[in-house]
């Protein structure tokens, strides 16, 4: 597995698919406490015909490094990797916190982003009452319990319990310092008033049962975009793994310009 040293962090990444494939490379960015494997279904599909890049963000999965205090710092990591790989223009696909990174990168470098896909993400972090209470007690409960409560809420009702337990175990392996520092970075994230600057063709995909970042927040955000499509799927917050085939098909239609 290749790695790139960026500002004290060894970033683990995958770079798959044909270099001269269909269209510019796809860049997949995972969310808070997750890792690059969240995108397995999408990568397996798209890497057959175009270049696909994904990474473990610093402190997550197989990447090293401590937590950072701003989403901009994570965006800098991603851009450093793309520069290293000599990828000038690309499509960004970001889930949750990865969508925050994607919006940040697009605002800073609109000339490099051909299309933008936000999966279960928003432009300003606003918590529901339940999530706010959970975050308020986060420093007073055992770390694994805090992680478990967050991950449990991320899935729609009826999702298999054993699979949820596997995701809880994987998320709890993320160092506490990384988890809590990035929680602060997400809490401070706010680009909502700048989204009207983004003219990049944008797809916003959200789960109807998402209680982490409710669909109502995404719909308010969608109004700010110049050129946005919205798709709502029958899922919770973890769309890449709850509805992998539906999400992949939705991305495919958007990338080829087809209409549902």
PDB file of N, CA and C in Angstrom, residues 189-229:
ATOM      1  N   UNK A 189     -16.871  24.259  11.353  1.00  0.00           N
ATOM      2  CA  UNK A 189     -16.987  24.339   9.894  1.00  0.00           C
ATOM      3  C   UNK A 189     -18.223  25.133   9.487  1.00  0.00           C
ATOM      4  N   UNK A 190     -18.046  26.093   8.584  1.00  0.00           N
ATOM      5  CA  UNK A 190     -19.175  26.890   8.109  1.00  0.00           C
ATOM      6  C   UNK A 190     -18.798  27.588   6.812  1.00  0.00           C
ATOM      7  N   UNK A 191     -19.279  27.037   5.703  1.00  0.00           N
ATOM      8  CA  UNK A 191     -19.080  27.683   4.393  1.00  0.00           C
ATOM      9  C   UNK A 191     -20.420  28.010   3.750  1.00  0.00           C
ATOM     10  N   UNK A 192     -21.486  27.920   4.537  1.00  0.00           N
ATOM     11  CA  UNK A 192     -22.827  28.054   3.978  1.00  0.00           C
ATOM     12  C   UNK A 192     -23.013  29.349   3.195  1.00  0.00           C
ATOM     13  N   UNK A 193     -22.476  30.434   3.722  1.00  0.00           N
ATOM     14  CA  UNK A 193     -22.667  31.725   3.057  1.00  0.00           C
ATOM     15  C   UNK A 193     -21.819  31.883   1.805  1.00  0.00           C
ATOM     16  N   UNK A 194     -20.918  30.936   1.536  1.00  0.00           N
ATOM     17  CA  UNK A 194     -20.060  31.012   0.349  1.00  0.00           C
ATOM     18  C   UNK A 194     -20.466  30.024  -0.747  1.00  0.00           C
ATOM     19  N   UNK A 195     -21.454  29.195  -0.485  1.00  0.00           N
ATOM     20  CA  UNK A 195     -21.775  28.135  -1.437  1.00  0.00           C
ATOM     21  C   UNK A 195     -22.273  28.674  -2.770  1.00  0.00           C
ATOM     22  N   UNK A 196     -22.820  29.878  -2.782  1.00  0.00           N
ATOM     23  CA  UNK A 196     -23.244  30.487  -4.027  1.00  0.00           C
ATOM     24  C   UNK A 196     -22.100  30.773  -4.982  1.00  0.00           C
ATOM     25  N   UNK A 197     -20.868  30.739  -4.467  1.00  0.00           N
ATOM     26  CA  UNK A 197     -19.693  30.934  -5.321  1.00  0.00           C
ATOM     27  C   UNK A 197     -19.382  29.703  -6.163  1.00  0.00           C
ATOM     28  N   UNK A 198     -19.933  28.554  -5.783  1.00  0.00           N
ATOM     29  CA  UNK A 198     -19.583  27.297  -6.455  1.00  0.00           C
ATOM     30  C   UNK A 198     -20.462  27.111  -7.689  1.00  0.00           C
ATOM     31  N   UNK A 199     -19.841  27.215  -8.852  1.00  0.00           N
ATOM     32  CA  UNK A 199     -20.549  26.985 -10.107  1.00  0.00           C
ATOM     33  C   UNK A 199     -20.337  25.592 -10.654  1.00  0.00           C
ATOM     34  N   UNK A 200     -19.491  24.817  -9.990  1.00  0.00           N
ATOM     35  CA  UNK A 200     -19.205  23.439 -10.392  1.00  0.00           C
ATOM     36  C   UNK A 200     -20.481  22.597 -10.367  1.00  0.00           C
ATOM     37  N   UNK A 201     -20.748  21.799 -11.402  1.00  0.00           N
ATOM     38  CA  UNK A 201     -21.897  20.886 -11.336  1.00  0.00           C
ATOM     39  C   UNK A 201     -21.807  20.015 -10.081  1.00  0.00           C
ATOM     40  N   UNK A 202     -22.872  20.018  -9.300  1.00  0.00           N
ATOM     41  CA  UNK A 202     -22.845  19.400  -7.977  1.00  0.00           C
ATOM     42  C   UNK A 202     -24.015  18.446  -7.795  1.00  0.00           C
ATOM     43  N   UNK A 203     -23.730  17.305  -7.185  1.00  0.00           N
ATOM     44  CA  UNK A 203     -24.760  16.342  -6.819  1.00  0.00           C
ATOM     45  C   UNK A 203     -24.791  16.223  -5.302  1.00  0.00           C
ATOM     46  N   UNK A 204     -25.964  16.393  -4.711  1.00  0.00           N
ATOM     47  CA  UNK A 204     -26.145  16.214  -3.276  1.00  0.00           C
ATOM     48  C   UNK A 204     -27.004  14.978  -3.064  1.00  0.00           C
ATOM     49  N   UNK A 205     -26.414  13.962  -2.448  1.00  0.00           N
ATOM     50  CA  UNK A 205     -27.114  12.704  -2.166  1.00  0.00           C
ATOM     51  C   UNK A 205     -27.252  12.567  -0.666  1.00  0.00           C
ATOM     52  N   UNK A 206     -28.462  12.273  -0.203  1.00  0.00           N
ATOM     53  CA  UNK A 206     -28.697  12.222   1.238  1.00  0.00           C
ATOM     54  C   UNK A 206     -29.631  11.071   1.568  1.00  0.00           C
ATOM     55  N   UNK A 207     -29.496  10.550   2.782  1.00  0.00           N
ATOM     56  CA  UNK A 207     -30.384   9.514   3.257  1.00  0.00           C
ATOM     57  C   UNK A 207     -31.621  10.110   3.923  1.00  0.00           C
ATOM     58  N   UNK A 208     -32.775   9.585   3.578  1.00  0.00           N
ATOM     59  CA  UNK A 208     -34.028  10.093   4.147  1.00  0.00           C
ATOM     60  C   UNK A 208     -34.034   9.963   5.665  1.00  0.00           C
ATOM     61  N   UNK A 209     -33.410   8.900   6.191  1.00  0.00           N
ATOM     62  CA  UNK A 209     -33.419   8.634   7.628  1.00  0.00           C
ATOM     63  C   UNK A 209     -32.161   9.124   8.332  1.00  0.00           C
ATOM     64  N   UNK A 210     -31.440  10.019   7.718  1.00  0.00           N
ATOM     65  CA  UNK A 210     -30.215  10.558   8.315  1.00  0.00           C
ATOM     66  C   UNK A 210     -30.581  11.472   9.474  1.00  0.00           C
ATOM     67  N   UNK A 211     -30.252  11.042  10.706  1.00  0.00           N
ATOM     68  CA  UNK A 211     -30.488  11.899  11.866  1.00  0.00           C
ATOM     69  C   UNK A 211     -29.188  12.536  12.361  1.00  0.00           C
ATOM     70  N   UNK A 212     -28.067  12.131  11.797  1.00  0.00           N
ATOM     71  CA  UNK A 212     -26.809  12.786  12.130  1.00  0.00           C
ATOM     72  C   UNK A 212     -26.786  14.200  11.537  1.00  0.00           C
ATOM     73  N   UNK A 213     -27.010  14.260  10.236  1.00  0.00           N
ATOM     74  CA  UNK A 213     -27.080  15.518   9.498  1.00  0.00           C
ATOM     75  C   UNK A 213     -28.396  15.484   8.726  1.00  0.00           C
ATOM     76  N   UNK A 214     -29.481  15.944   9.322  1.00  0.00           N
ATOM     77  CA  UNK A 214     -30.817  15.751   8.747  1.00  0.00           C
ATOM     78  C   UNK A 214     -30.961  16.291   7.335  1.00  0.00           C
ATOM     79  N   UNK A 215     -31.801  15.600   6.563  1.00  0.00           N
ATOM     80  CA  UNK A 215     -32.007  15.951   5.166  1.00  0.00           C
ATOM     81  C   UNK A 215     -32.527  17.377   5.018  1.00  0.00           C
ATOM     82  N   UNK A 216     -33.257  17.871   6.008  1.00  0.00           N
ATOM     83  CA  UNK A 216     -33.769  19.246   5.935  1.00  0.00           C
ATOM     84  C   UNK A 216     -32.631  20.258   5.858  1.00  0.00           C
ATOM     85  N   UNK A 217     -31.517  19.974   6.547  1.00  0.00           N
ATOM     86  CA  UNK A 217     -30.359  20.868   6.481  1.00  0.00           C
ATOM     87  C   UNK A 217     -29.740  20.847   5.095  1.00  0.00           C
ATOM     88  N   UNK A 218     -29.662  19.654   4.499  1.00  0.00           N
ATOM     89  CA  UNK A 218     -29.099  19.558   3.158  1.00  0.00           C
ATOM     90  C   UNK A 218     -29.964  20.304   2.142  1.00  0.00           C
ATOM     91  N   UNK A 219     -31.274  20.204   2.277  1.00  0.00           N
ATOM     92  CA  UNK A 219     -32.160  20.868   1.320  1.00  0.00           C
ATOM     93  C   UNK A 219     -32.040  22.385   1.405  1.00  0.00           C
ATOM     94  N   UNK A 220     -31.853  22.902   2.614  1.00  0.00           N
ATOM     95  CA  UNK A 220     -31.627  24.343   2.748  1.00  0.00           C
ATOM     96  C   UNK A 220     -30.313  24.742   2.081  1.00  0.00           C
ATOM     97  N   UNK A 221     -29.304  23.893   2.238  1.00  0.00           N
ATOM     98  CA  UNK A 221     -28.009  24.154   1.629  1.00  0.00           C
ATOM     99  C   UNK A 221     -28.095  24.107   0.110  1.00  0.00           C
ATOM    100  N   UNK A 222     -28.880  23.168  -0.426  1.00  0.00           N
ATOM    101  CA  UNK A 222     -28.945  22.968  -1.872  1.00  0.00           C
ATOM    102  C   UNK A 222     -29.390  24.227  -2.596  1.00  0.00           C
ATOM    103  N   UNK A 223     -30.205  25.039  -1.945  1.00  0.00           N
ATOM    104  CA  UNK A 223     -30.700  26.256  -2.578  1.00  0.00           C
ATOM    105  C   UNK A 223     -29.576  27.246  -2.903  1.00  0.00           C
ATOM    106  N   UNK A 224     -28.473  27.147  -2.164  1.00  0.00           N
ATOM    107  CA  UNK A 224     -27.382  28.106  -2.346  1.00  0.00           C
ATOM    108  C   UNK A 224     -26.535  27.802  -3.576  1.00  0.00           C
ATOM    109  N   UNK A 225     -26.556  26.556  -4.036  1.00  0.00           N
ATOM    110  CA  UNK A 225     -25.689  26.168  -5.149  1.00  0.00           C
ATOM    111  C   UNK A 225     -26.210  26.699  -6.478  1.00  0.00           C
ATOM    112  N   UNK A 226     -25.301  27.064  -7.352  1.00  0.00           N
ATOM    113  CA  UNK A 226     -25.678  27.546  -8.678  1.00  0.00           C
ATOM    114  C   UNK A 226     -26.201  26.427  -9.579  1.00  0.00           C
ATOM    115  N   UNK A 227     -25.621  25.227  -9.426  1.00  0.00           N
ATOM    116  CA  UNK A 227     -25.870  24.151 -10.387  1.00  0.00           C
ATOM    117  C   UNK A 227     -25.880  22.810  -9.666  1.00  0.00           C
ATOM    118  N   UNK A 228     -26.978  22.540  -8.959  1.00  0.00           N
ATOM    119  CA  UNK A 228     -27.009  21.355  -8.101  1.00  0.00           C
ATOM    120  C   UNK A 228     -28.199  20.451  -8.417  1.00  0.00           C
ATOM    121  N   UNK A 229     -27.946  19.151  -8.319  1.00  0.00           N
ATOM    122  CA  UNK A 229     -28.996  18.136  -8.352  1.00  0.00           C
ATOM    123  C   UNK A 229     -29.093  17.520  -6.965  1.00  0.00           C
TER     124      UNK A 229
END
